[in-house]
DNA sequence: ATGAAACATGAATCGCTCGTCATGTTGCAC
DNA sequence: GTGCAACATGACGAGCGATTCATGTTTCAT
């Protein structure tokens, strides 16, 4: 258990590496389209163009490939997001860039994204780990911005999960359901909500608040 | 297909109704804890205290019970939320009450809530239907509040999904992961984010921001 | 070039699940 | 109380999927 890859037989030759990668690539497609439980090892090996037994040369079980895919996805997403906001100073700019990078990532990795959503029922620990790591990075960034007075002081973990929830549902509704990024006005409106929810003040509000609230019904 | 309950053999006696209900209750527990795919018909019938064959007297398949549970859950949640906000005029008050009612519902129906999250991989149509119906009710309420000038004008569907995302992740992080409602300061901070994200004006920002949030760490 | 280790194969095993069915048992209308 | 429809049972067949293994092939360090 010390070495996370200990269970998965590491290839010793170039051919081995190639085959192992074929399995991972095939598993990503098969799990993403059929779902974890519905996917069989045969589905994966057939998609990879190898024999069933070969699978077990590189992975001890179906769950092991799945776990590796989830781990890879998490790392890749965190890298992508970190790179997307690396040079940005202002937190609200970071949020906008992060939202955009996240949705682009989901669009480019729909299978992987569906895999994460299944992890909850395949291996709870894996799933919590994915979100916990993501949230932790997010929390640290938010906390710093709060300290620096860029955004209002709120519980940073609560804000991290709230924002992840927004992103996740946008990804589901537009990217997964419609296969494309949300229309620009949706992105603008959601960002407006985030900006003014997080902002210290609302100088950017349009001051047309003359419309006095009326009672409904 | 015309009658949604056509597939499920309707009981003709009181005993039949009781047995059918035993199956539904058991299925809720088994699906919620083991997960849909991992759950077998035997698991369900054993939990219900009936014979395997009896299951097929009332449901044509595993998926059929699952679908019925999802439908029931959706209806029950929508009823709960509608009741919780029925007498409220102000939209921000509605949002706060809705958040509270939703989290309470999740806490009281953890199994059902986990079932919804699996629906995505069991029957995509079922799953979209659940969220679409929920979002549609939400959208209408938001659109009216926007028309009445209670909250700012944004794309109501985008806002509905964003807010559902927030609620969903709070439910996941605190209710599902920790088994209890989020601490008060988390609710306060999230609501502050929603209020100022949706609010018409920010004149209240500084005043409110200084009293509500207590430092969490 | 060679031989040992690594890799690949796919048929076979084992365990499990779905769904059926022949055989009882119970509820209820009369 | 009788009889029939509804309900309940649990063993069984058919099938499938994860994993193993005996056998063959390829790679590569020497």
Short mmCIF file of C-alpha atoms (C1' of nucleotides) in Angstrom, two decimals:
data_model
loop_
_atom_site.label_atom_id
_atom_site.label_comp_id
_atom_site.label_asym_id
_atom_site.label_seq_id
_atom_site.Cartn_x
_atom_site.Cartn_y
_atom_site.Cartn_z
CA UNK A 1 0.00 0.00 0.00
CA UNK A 2 2.98 2.27 0.39
CA UNK A 3 3.46 2.59 -3.31
CA UNK A 4 0.20 3.58 -4.90
CA UNK A 5 1.12 1.75 -8.09
CA UNK A 6 2.23 -1.38 -6.26
CA UNK A 7 -0.91 -3.29 -7.11
CA UNK A 8 -0.69 -2.45 -10.74
CA UNK A 9 2.06 -4.49 -12.28
CA UNK A 10 4.49 -2.03 -13.76
CA UNK A 11 5.65 -2.91 -17.27
CA UNK A 12 9.36 -3.48 -17.79
CA UNK A 13 9.55 -3.03 -21.52
CA UNK A 14 8.36 -0.51 -24.07
CA UNK A 15 5.80 -2.98 -25.36
CA UNK A 16 4.45 -3.38 -21.86
CA UNK A 17 4.01 0.34 -21.45
CA UNK A 18 2.18 0.56 -24.73
CA UNK A 19 -0.20 -2.22 -23.80
CA UNK A 20 -0.87 -0.81 -20.36
CA UNK A 21 -1.74 2.52 -21.93
CA UNK A 22 -4.06 0.82 -24.39
CA UNK A 23 -5.93 -0.63 -21.44
CA UNK A 24 -6.22 2.74 -19.73
CA UNK A 25 -7.42 4.45 -22.89
CA UNK A 26 -9.97 1.77 -23.60
CA UNK A 27 -11.16 1.76 -19.99
CA UNK A 28 -11.74 5.49 -20.10
CA UNK A 29 -14.02 5.15 -23.10
CA UNK A 30 -15.84 2.07 -21.87
CA UNK A 31 -16.41 3.29 -18.30
CA UNK A 32 -17.43 6.70 -19.60
CA UNK A 33 -19.99 5.38 -22.03
CA UNK A 34 -21.32 2.18 -20.46
CA UNK A 35 -20.76 3.02 -16.83
CA UNK A 36 -18.55 1.23 -14.34
CA UNK A 37 -20.81 -1.65 -13.40
CA UNK A 38 -22.16 -2.28 -16.86
CA UNK A 39 -18.66 -2.33 -18.30
CA UNK A 40 -17.02 -5.74 -18.37
CA UNK A 41 -13.37 -6.59 -18.57
CA UNK A 42 -14.11 -8.13 -21.94
CA UNK A 43 -15.54 -4.82 -23.13
CA UNK A 44 -12.32 -3.13 -22.12
CA UNK A 45 -9.94 -5.68 -23.56
CA UNK A 46 -11.93 -5.89 -26.78
CA UNK A 47 -11.84 -2.11 -27.10
CA UNK A 48 -8.12 -2.23 -26.41
CA UNK A 49 -7.60 -5.00 -28.96
CA UNK A 50 -5.99 -7.41 -26.51
CA UNK A 51 -6.88 -10.71 -24.87
CA UNK A 52 -8.77 -10.87 -21.60
CA UNK A 53 -5.89 -12.36 -19.67
CA UNK A 54 -3.59 -9.52 -20.67
CA UNK A 55 -5.65 -7.14 -18.59
CA UNK A 56 -4.51 -8.86 -15.40
CA UNK A 57 -0.87 -8.42 -16.31
CA UNK A 58 -1.26 -4.72 -15.57
CA UNK A 59 -4.17 -4.35 -13.20
CA UNK A 60 -5.25 -6.60 -10.38
CA UNK A 61 -8.94 -5.82 -10.81
CA UNK A 62 -11.52 -3.75 -12.56
CA UNK A 63 -11.63 -1.35 -9.65
CA UNK A 64 -7.90 -0.75 -9.87
CA UNK A 65 -8.07 0.66 -13.41
CA UNK A 66 -10.98 2.78 -12.38
CA UNK A 67 -9.08 4.13 -9.41
CA UNK A 68 -6.12 4.97 -11.58
CA UNK A 69 -8.33 6.82 -14.04
CA UNK A 70 -9.92 8.85 -11.25
CA UNK A 71 -6.52 9.72 -9.82
CA UNK A 72 -5.22 10.79 -13.21
CA UNK A 73 -8.28 12.86 -13.92
CA UNK A 74 -8.03 14.66 -10.61
CA UNK A 75 -4.39 15.47 -11.11
CA UNK A 76 -4.94 16.59 -14.68
CA UNK A 77 -7.84 18.83 -13.74
CA UNK A 78 -5.94 20.41 -10.88
CA UNK A 79 -2.98 21.03 -13.18
CA UNK A 80 -5.23 22.53 -15.83
CA UNK A 81 -6.92 24.85 -13.39
CA UNK A 82 -3.66 25.86 -11.75
CA UNK A 83 -2.16 26.68 -15.13
CA UNK A 84 -5.21 28.64 -16.20
CA UNK A 85 -5.01 31.01 -13.26
CA UNK A 86 -1.27 31.00 -12.60
CA UNK A 87 -0.57 34.53 -13.75
CA UNK A 88 -3.69 36.19 -12.43
CA UNK A 89 -3.63 38.43 -9.40
CA UNK A 90 -7.18 39.49 -8.92
CA UNK A 91 -9.36 36.80 -7.34
CA UNK A 92 -12.46 37.63 -9.34
CA UNK A 93 -10.42 37.30 -12.51
CA UNK A 94 -9.20 33.98 -11.18
CA UNK A 95 -12.78 32.84 -10.66
CA UNK A 96 -13.79 33.76 -14.16
CA UNK A 97 -10.77 32.07 -15.70
CA UNK A 98 -11.27 29.03 -13.47
CA UNK A 99 -14.89 28.67 -14.52
CA UNK A 100 -13.93 28.85 -18.15
CA UNK A 101 -11.04 26.40 -17.77
CA UNK A 102 -13.22 23.96 -15.87
CA UNK A 103 -15.99 23.95 -18.45
CA UNK A 104 -13.47 23.56 -21.25
CA UNK A 105 -11.92 20.64 -19.42
CA UNK A 106 -15.27 18.93 -19.03
CA UNK A 107 -16.01 19.42 -22.72
CA UNK A 108 -12.68 17.89 -23.68
CA UNK A 109 -12.94 15.02 -21.21
CA UNK A 110 -16.60 14.12 -21.06
CA UNK A 111 -15.82 10.46 -20.43
CA UNK A 112 -13.49 11.23 -17.59
CA UNK A 113 -15.99 13.60 -16.10
CA UNK A 114 -18.70 10.98 -16.13
CA UNK A 115 -16.24 8.64 -14.48
CA UNK A 116 -15.81 10.93 -11.51
CA UNK A 117 -19.52 11.13 -11.01
CA UNK A 118 -19.67 7.36 -10.75
CA UNK A 119 -16.81 7.15 -8.30
CA UNK A 120 -19.21 7.92 -5.46
CA UNK A 121 -20.71 4.47 -5.88
CA UNK A 122 -17.60 2.58 -6.88
CA UNK A 123 -15.26 3.68 -4.14
CA UNK A 124 -16.41 6.34 -1.75
CA UNK A 125 -12.89 7.10 -0.50
CA UNK A 126 -11.66 7.76 -4.01
CA UNK A 127 -14.51 10.11 -4.65
CA UNK A 128 -14.10 12.07 -1.44
CA UNK A 129 -10.42 12.32 -2.08
CA UNK A 130 -11.02 13.83 -5.50
CA UNK A 131 -13.35 16.51 -4.19
CA UNK A 132 -11.39 17.10 -1.01
CA UNK A 133 -8.20 17.78 -2.92
CA UNK A 134 -9.95 20.05 -5.34
CA UNK A 135 -11.70 21.87 -2.53
CA UNK A 136 -8.53 22.23 -0.52
CA UNK A 137 -6.69 24.01 -3.32
CA UNK A 138 -9.69 26.18 -3.85
CA UNK A 139 -10.00 26.95 -0.14
CA UNK A 140 -6.39 28.06 0.14
CA UNK A 141 -6.74 30.42 -2.82
CA UNK A 142 -9.93 31.90 -1.46
CA UNK A 143 -8.53 32.29 2.04
CA UNK A 144 -5.54 34.18 0.71
CA UNK A 145 -7.74 36.48 -1.34
CA UNK A 146 -9.81 37.12 1.77
CA UNK A 147 -6.76 37.96 3.82
CA UNK A 148 -5.58 40.31 1.14
CA UNK A 149 -8.94 42.00 1.14
CA UNK A 150 -9.74 41.09 -2.44
CA UNK A 151 -12.99 39.42 -1.55
CA UNK A 152 -15.19 39.46 1.51
CA UNK A 153 -14.40 37.28 4.49
CA UNK A 154 -16.54 34.18 4.57
CA UNK A 155 -15.86 30.58 5.53
CA UNK A 156 -13.52 29.63 2.71
CA UNK A 157 -14.45 25.96 2.67
CA UNK A 158 -18.13 26.78 2.47
CA UNK A 159 -17.45 29.14 -0.42
CA UNK A 160 -15.23 26.57 -2.14
CA UNK A 161 -17.96 23.94 -2.07
CA UNK A 162 -20.64 26.42 -3.11
CA UNK A 163 -18.60 27.51 -6.12
CA UNK A 164 -17.70 23.94 -7.02
CA UNK A 165 -21.41 23.18 -6.92
CA UNK A 166 -22.15 25.99 -9.34
CA UNK A 167 -19.43 24.84 -11.71
CA UNK A 168 -20.49 21.25 -11.49
CA UNK A 169 -24.10 21.96 -12.35
CA UNK A 170 -23.18 24.22 -15.23
CA UNK A 171 -20.99 21.42 -16.51
CA UNK A 172 -23.83 18.98 -16.18
CA UNK A 173 -26.58 21.12 -17.67
CA UNK A 174 -24.73 22.54 -20.63
CA UNK A 175 -21.60 20.57 -21.33
CA UNK A 176 -22.85 17.07 -20.55
CA UNK A 177 -26.45 17.52 -21.59
CA UNK A 178 -25.91 19.66 -24.65
CA UNK A 179 -22.33 18.86 -25.49
CA UNK A 180 -21.18 22.44 -25.67
CA UNK A 181 -20.16 25.32 -23.48
CA UNK A 182 -22.98 27.38 -21.97
CA UNK A 183 -24.00 30.40 -24.07
CA UNK A 184 -22.15 33.59 -23.27
CA UNK A 185 -25.04 35.25 -21.49
CA UNK A 186 -25.27 32.30 -19.10
CA UNK A 187 -21.59 32.57 -18.30
CA UNK A 188 -21.93 36.32 -17.83
CA UNK A 189 -24.92 36.00 -15.55
CA UNK A 190 -23.38 33.28 -13.44
CA UNK A 191 -20.21 35.24 -13.13
CA UNK A 192 -22.19 38.32 -12.13
CA UNK A 193 -23.74 36.26 -9.37
CA UNK A 194 -20.37 35.04 -8.18
CA UNK A 195 -18.74 38.44 -8.44
CA UNK A 196 -21.35 40.21 -6.40
CA UNK A 197 -21.70 37.33 -3.99
CA UNK A 198 -17.98 37.43 -3.27
CA UNK A 199 -17.24 41.09 -3.85
CA UNK A 200 -16.40 43.56 -1.14
CA UNK A 201 -18.69 46.11 -2.65
CA UNK A 202 -20.98 46.35 -5.58
CA UNK A 203 -19.72 49.42 -7.35
CA UNK A 204 -20.33 47.62 -10.60
CA UNK A 205 -24.02 47.14 -9.94
CA UNK A 206 -26.33 48.99 -12.21
CA UNK A 207 -28.00 51.31 -9.80
CA UNK A 208 -31.42 50.95 -11.35
CA UNK A 209 -32.87 49.59 -8.17
CA UNK A 210 -35.75 52.00 -8.31
CA UNK A 211 -38.11 49.12 -8.90
CA UNK A 212 -39.52 48.69 -5.44
CA UNK A 213 -40.14 45.10 -4.38
CA UNK A 214 -43.77 44.12 -4.54
CA UNK A 215 -45.55 41.39 -2.78
CA UNK A 216 -45.97 38.27 -4.85
CA UNK A 217 -49.39 36.67 -5.17
CA UNK B 1 -46.58 2.79 -21.77
CA UNK B 2 -49.63 5.03 -21.56
CA UNK B 3 -50.17 4.21 -17.93
CA UNK B 4 -46.95 4.80 -16.03
CA UNK B 5 -47.83 2.07 -13.55
CA UNK B 6 -48.83 -0.40 -16.25
CA UNK B 7 -45.63 -2.40 -15.99
CA UNK B 8 -45.87 -2.74 -12.27
CA UNK B 9 -48.56 -5.23 -11.46
CA UNK B 10 -51.04 -3.44 -9.26
CA UNK B 11 -52.11 -5.40 -6.20
CA UNK B 12 -55.80 -6.21 -5.85
CA UNK B 13 -55.91 -6.90 -2.14
CA UNK B 14 -54.76 -5.25 1.04
CA UNK B 15 -52.13 -7.91 1.51
CA UNK B 16 -50.81 -7.21 -1.97
CA UNK B 17 -50.48 -3.52 -1.24
CA UNK B 18 -48.60 -4.24 1.94
CA UNK B 19 -46.17 -6.55 0.19
CA UNK B 20 -45.58 -4.12 -2.65
CA UNK B 21 -44.78 -1.43 -0.13
CA UNK B 22 -42.37 -3.76 1.66
CA UNK B 23 -40.50 -4.15 -1.61
CA UNK B 24 -40.31 -0.40 -2.16
CA UNK B 25 -39.10 0.24 1.38
CA UNK B 26 -36.48 -2.46 1.16
CA UNK B 27 -35.34 -1.30 -2.25
CA UNK B 28 -34.84 2.21 -0.95
CA UNK B 29 -32.53 0.97 1.75
CA UNK B 30 -30.64 -1.50 -0.42
CA UNK B 31 -30.16 0.83 -3.39
CA UNK B 32 -29.19 3.65 -1.05
CA UNK B 33 -26.56 1.68 0.79
CA UNK B 34 -25.19 -0.81 -1.74
CA UNK B 35 -25.84 1.15 -4.90
CA UNK B 36 -28.07 0.20 -7.81
CA UNK B 37 -25.77 -2.11 -9.70
CA UNK B 38 -24.33 -3.84 -6.69
CA UNK B 39 -27.81 -4.47 -5.31
CA UNK B 40 -29.38 -7.74 -6.35
CA UNK B 41 -33.03 -8.70 -6.38
CA UNK B 42 -32.19 -11.22 -3.67
CA UNK B 43 -30.80 -8.43 -1.49
CA UNK B 44 -34.05 -6.58 -1.85
CA UNK B 45 -36.35 -9.52 -1.24
CA UNK B 46 -34.30 -10.68 1.71
CA UNK B 47 -34.45 -7.19 3.21
CA UNK B 48 -38.18 -7.16 2.58
CA UNK B 49 -38.60 -10.59 4.16
CA UNK B 50 -40.21 -12.15 1.11
CA UNK B 51 -39.31 -14.78 -1.47
CA UNK B 52 -37.43 -13.91 -4.63
CA UNK B 53 -40.29 -14.79 -6.92
CA UNK B 54 -42.63 -12.44 -5.09
CA UNK B 55 -40.67 -9.48 -6.37
CA UNK B 56 -41.82 -10.19 -9.92
CA UNK B 57 -45.44 -10.14 -8.86
CA UNK B 58 -45.14 -6.39 -8.44
CA UNK B 59 -42.27 -5.18 -10.57
CA UNK B 60 -41.11 -6.38 -13.96
CA UNK B 61 -37.47 -5.58 -13.31
CA UNK B 62 -34.95 -4.04 -10.99
CA UNK B 63 -35.00 -0.86 -13.02
CA UNK B 64 -38.75 -0.52 -12.59
CA UNK B 65 -38.53 -0.30 -8.79
CA UNK B 66 -35.70 2.12 -9.11
CA UNK B 67 -37.67 4.31 -11.48
CA UNK B 68 -40.62 4.34 -9.13
CA UNK B 69 -38.41 5.37 -6.22
CA UNK B 70 -36.89 8.21 -8.22
CA UNK B 71 -40.30 9.44 -9.28
CA UNK B 72 -41.57 9.34 -5.70
CA UNK B 73 -38.54 11.11 -4.39
CA UNK B 74 -38.80 13.90 -6.93
CA UNK B 75 -42.45 14.47 -6.18
CA UNK B 76 -41.89 14.37 -2.44
CA UNK B 77 -39.00 16.82 -2.61
CA UNK B 78 -40.93 19.23 -4.78
CA UNK B 79 -43.89 19.06 -2.40
CA UNK B 80 -41.62 19.63 0.59
CA UNK B 81 -39.95 22.63 -0.97
CA UNK B 82 -43.22 24.11 -2.19
CA UNK B 83 -44.72 23.77 1.28
CA UNK B 84 -41.67 25.31 2.94
CA UNK B 85 -41.90 28.50 0.92
CA UNK B 86 -45.62 28.70 0.32
CA UNK B 87 -46.34 31.65 2.58
CA UNK B 88 -43.22 33.66 1.89
CA UNK B 89 -43.29 36.79 -0.22
CA UNK B 90 -39.73 37.95 -0.34
CA UNK B 91 -37.56 35.95 -2.72
CA UNK B 92 -34.47 36.08 -0.57
CA UNK B 93 -36.49 34.72 2.30
CA UNK B 94 -37.70 32.01 -0.05
CA UNK B 95 -34.14 31.13 -0.92
CA UNK B 96 -33.11 30.84 2.67
CA UNK B 97 -36.13 28.73 3.58
CA UNK B 98 -35.61 26.61 0.49
CA UNK B 99 -32.00 25.94 1.37
CA UNK B 100 -32.97 24.91 4.86
CA UNK B 101 -35.84 22.71 3.69
CA UNK B 102 -33.66 21.04 1.10
CA UNK B 103 -30.88 20.21 3.52
CA UNK B 104 -33.40 18.93 6.05
CA UNK B 105 -34.92 16.73 3.36
CA UNK B 106 -31.56 15.29 2.44
CA UNK B 107 -30.82 14.55 6.06
CA UNK B 108 -34.13 12.75 6.50
CA UNK B 109 -33.86 10.86 3.22
CA UNK B 110 -30.20 10.10 2.75
CA UNK B 111 -30.90 6.86 0.95
CA UNK B 112 -33.27 8.47 -1.48
CA UNK B 113 -30.81 11.25 -2.12
CA UNK B 114 -28.06 8.81 -2.95
CA UNK B 115 -30.49 7.08 -5.27
CA UNK B 116 -30.97 10.22 -7.33
CA UNK B 117 -27.26 10.59 -7.76
CA UNK B 118 -27.09 7.13 -9.25
CA UNK B 119 -29.96 7.71 -11.62
CA UNK B 120 -27.59 9.35 -14.06
CA UNK B 121 -26.08 5.96 -14.80
CA UNK B 122 -29.16 3.84 -14.43
CA UNK B 123 -31.53 5.74 -16.66
CA UNK B 124 -30.42 9.05 -18.08
CA UNK B 125 -33.96 10.12 -18.98
CA UNK B 126 -35.16 9.57 -15.43
CA UNK B 127 -32.32 11.62 -14.10
CA UNK B 128 -32.76 14.53 -16.46
CA UNK B 129 -36.43 14.51 -15.76
CA UNK B 130 -35.83 14.83 -12.05
CA UNK B 131 -33.52 17.81 -12.40
CA UNK B 132 -35.48 19.39 -15.20
CA UNK B 133 -38.67 19.39 -13.19
CA UNK B 134 -36.92 20.75 -10.14
CA UNK B 135 -35.18 23.42 -12.19
CA UNK B 136 -38.36 24.41 -13.98
CA UNK B 137 -40.20 25.14 -10.74
CA UNK B 138 -37.20 27.05 -9.53
CA UNK B 139 -36.89 28.98 -12.77
CA UNK B 140 -40.50 30.12 -12.67
CA UNK B 141 -40.16 31.38 -9.12
CA UNK B 142 -36.98 33.24 -9.92
CA UNK B 143 -38.39 34.73 -13.10
CA UNK B 144 -41.38 36.08 -11.22
CA UNK B 145 -39.19 37.58 -8.53
CA UNK B 146 -37.12 39.21 -11.26
CA UNK B 147 -40.17 40.65 -12.94
CA UNK B 148 -41.36 42.00 -9.64
CA UNK B 149 -38.01 43.61 -9.05
CA UNK B 150 -37.21 41.59 -5.95
CA UNK B 151 -33.95 40.32 -7.35
CA UNK B 152 -31.76 41.37 -10.22
CA UNK B 153 -32.54 40.29 -13.74
CA UNK B 154 -30.38 37.39 -14.86
CA UNK B 155 -31.04 34.31 -16.94
CA UNK B 156 -33.39 32.48 -14.60
CA UNK B 157 -32.46 29.01 -15.78
CA UNK B 158 -28.76 29.72 -15.31
CA UNK B 159 -29.46 31.01 -11.81
CA UNK B 160 -31.67 28.02 -11.04
CA UNK B 161 -28.92 25.57 -11.96
CA UNK B 162 -26.26 27.58 -10.16
CA UNK B 163 -28.30 27.63 -6.96
CA UNK B 164 -29.19 23.95 -7.27
CA UNK B 165 -25.48 23.28 -7.61
CA UNK B 166 -24.74 25.14 -4.41
CA UNK B 167 -27.46 23.28 -2.55
CA UNK B 168 -26.38 19.96 -3.93
CA UNK B 169 -22.77 20.38 -2.88
CA UNK B 170 -23.69 21.57 0.59
CA UNK B 171 -25.86 18.49 0.88
CA UNK B 172 -23.01 16.32 -0.25
CA UNK B 173 -20.27 17.86 1.87
CA UNK B 174 -22.11 18.23 5.14
CA UNK B 175 -25.23 16.12 5.15
CA UNK B 176 -23.98 13.09 3.26
CA UNK B 177 -20.38 13.19 4.39
CA UNK B 178 -20.92 14.19 7.99
CA UNK B 179 -24.48 13.13 8.52
CA UNK B 180 -25.67 16.45 9.86
CA UNK B 181 -26.71 19.90 8.74
CA UNK B 182 -23.91 22.34 7.99
CA UNK B 183 -22.88 24.50 10.96
CA UNK B 184 -24.75 27.75 11.25
CA UNK B 185 -21.87 29.92 10.12
CA UNK B 186 -21.64 27.93 6.89
CA UNK B 187 -25.33 28.44 6.22
CA UNK B 188 -24.97 32.14 7.03
CA UNK B 189 -22.00 32.59 4.76
CA UNK B 190 -23.52 30.70 1.87
CA UNK B 191 -26.70 32.64 2.22
CA UNK B 192 -24.75 35.89 2.29
CA UNK B 193 -23.17 34.85 -0.98
CA UNK B 194 -26.55 34.06 -2.53
CA UNK B 195 -28.18 37.19 -1.16
CA UNK B 196 -25.59 39.55 -2.49
CA UNK B 197 -25.24 37.61 -5.71
CA UNK B 198 -28.93 37.94 -6.37
CA UNK B 199 -29.60 41.22 -4.65
CA UNK B 200 -30.57 44.41 -6.43
CA UNK B 201 -28.28 46.67 -4.51
CA UNK B 202 -25.23 46.38 -2.40
CA UNK B 203 -25.78 49.33 -0.10
CA UNK B 204 -26.29 46.85 2.67
CA UNK B 205 -22.99 45.15 2.01
CA UNK B 206 -20.76 46.70 4.57
CA UNK B 207 -23.36 46.79 7.30
CA UNK B 208 -24.37 43.16 6.83
CA UNK B 209 -20.96 41.81 6.13
CA UNK B 210 -19.63 42.92 9.45
CA UNK B 211 -22.28 41.38 11.63
CA UNK B 212 -23.15 38.00 10.21
CA UNK B 213 -19.99 35.99 9.64
CA UNK B 214 -18.07 34.71 12.60
CA UNK B 215 -14.62 33.49 11.90
CA UNK B 216 -14.61 29.81 11.42
CA UNK B 217 -11.02 28.99 12.16
"C1'" DA C 1 22.63 -15.01 -31.80
"C1'" DT C 2 20.63 -16.62 -27.69
"C1'" DG C 3 18.09 -17.63 -23.74
"C1'" DA C 4 15.67 -15.96 -19.87
"C1'" DA C 5 12.28 -12.78 -18.52
"C1'" DA C 6 8.52 -10.34 -19.97
"C1'" DC C 7 4.50 -10.38 -22.39
"C1'" DA C 8 0.26 -12.33 -24.67
"C1'" DT C 9 -3.36 -15.61 -25.33
"C1'" DG C 10 -8.12 -17.49 -24.73
"C1'" DA C 11 -10.31 -21.52 -22.94
"C1'" DA C 12 -11.82 -22.97 -18.50
"C1'" DT C 13 -13.44 -22.27 -13.72
"C1'" DC C 14 -16.20 -20.51 -10.36
"C1'" DG C 15 -19.54 -17.79 -8.42
"C1'" DC C 16 -23.41 -15.11 -8.81
"C1'" DT C 17 -27.81 -13.11 -10.68
"C1'" DC C 18 -31.94 -12.73 -13.25
"C1'" DG C 19 -36.18 -14.37 -14.17
"C1'" DT C 20 -39.39 -18.57 -14.44
"C1'" DC C 21 -42.36 -21.99 -12.82
"C1'" DA C 22 -44.74 -25.71 -10.53
"C1'" DT C 23 -46.51 -26.02 -6.29
"C1'" DG C 24 -48.67 -24.40 -2.20
"C1'" DT C 25 -51.26 -20.87 0.86
"C1'" DT C 26 -54.29 -16.98 1.93
"C1'" DG C 27 -58.00 -13.61 1.39
"C1'" DC C 28 -62.46 -12.60 0.25
"C1'" DA C 29 -66.97 -12.56 -2.23
"C1'" DC C 30 -70.83 -15.13 -2.04
"C1'" DG D 1 -68.07 -22.60 4.61
"C1'" DT D 2 -66.78 -22.87 -0.15
"C1'" DG D 3 -64.25 -21.97 -4.09
"C1'" DC D 4 -61.57 -19.21 -6.85
"C1'" DA D 5 -58.47 -15.57 -7.66
"C1'" DA D 6 -54.74 -13.48 -5.70
"C1'" DC D 7 -50.67 -14.02 -3.49
"C1'" DA D 8 -46.35 -16.42 -1.97
"C1'" DT D 9 -42.71 -19.69 -2.26
"C1'" DG D 10 -37.95 -21.27 -3.35
"C1'" DA D 11 -35.60 -24.35 -6.34
"C1'" DC D 12 -33.82 -24.25 -10.87
"C1'" DG D 13 -31.98 -23.18 -15.57
"C1'" DA D 14 -29.55 -20.31 -18.42
"C1'" DG D 15 -26.25 -17.08 -18.88
"C1'" DC D 16 -22.72 -13.95 -17.91
"C1'" DG D 17 -18.63 -11.88 -15.94
"C1'" DA D 18 -14.30 -11.74 -13.16
"C1'" DT D 19 -10.29 -14.03 -12.68
"C1'" DT D 20 -6.84 -17.97 -13.42
"C1'" DC D 21 -3.68 -20.72 -15.84
"C1'" DA D 22 -1.19 -23.63 -19.06
"C1'" DT D 23 0.80 -22.69 -23.17
"C1'" DG D 24 2.93 -19.97 -26.72
"C1'" DT D 25 5.40 -15.62 -28.49
"C1'" DT D 26 8.29 -11.48 -28.25
"C1'" DT D 27 11.77 -8.53 -26.36
"C1'" DC D 28 16.22 -7.36 -25.12
"C1'" DA D 29 20.56 -7.59 -22.39
"C1'" DT D 30 24.47 -9.97 -23.04
#
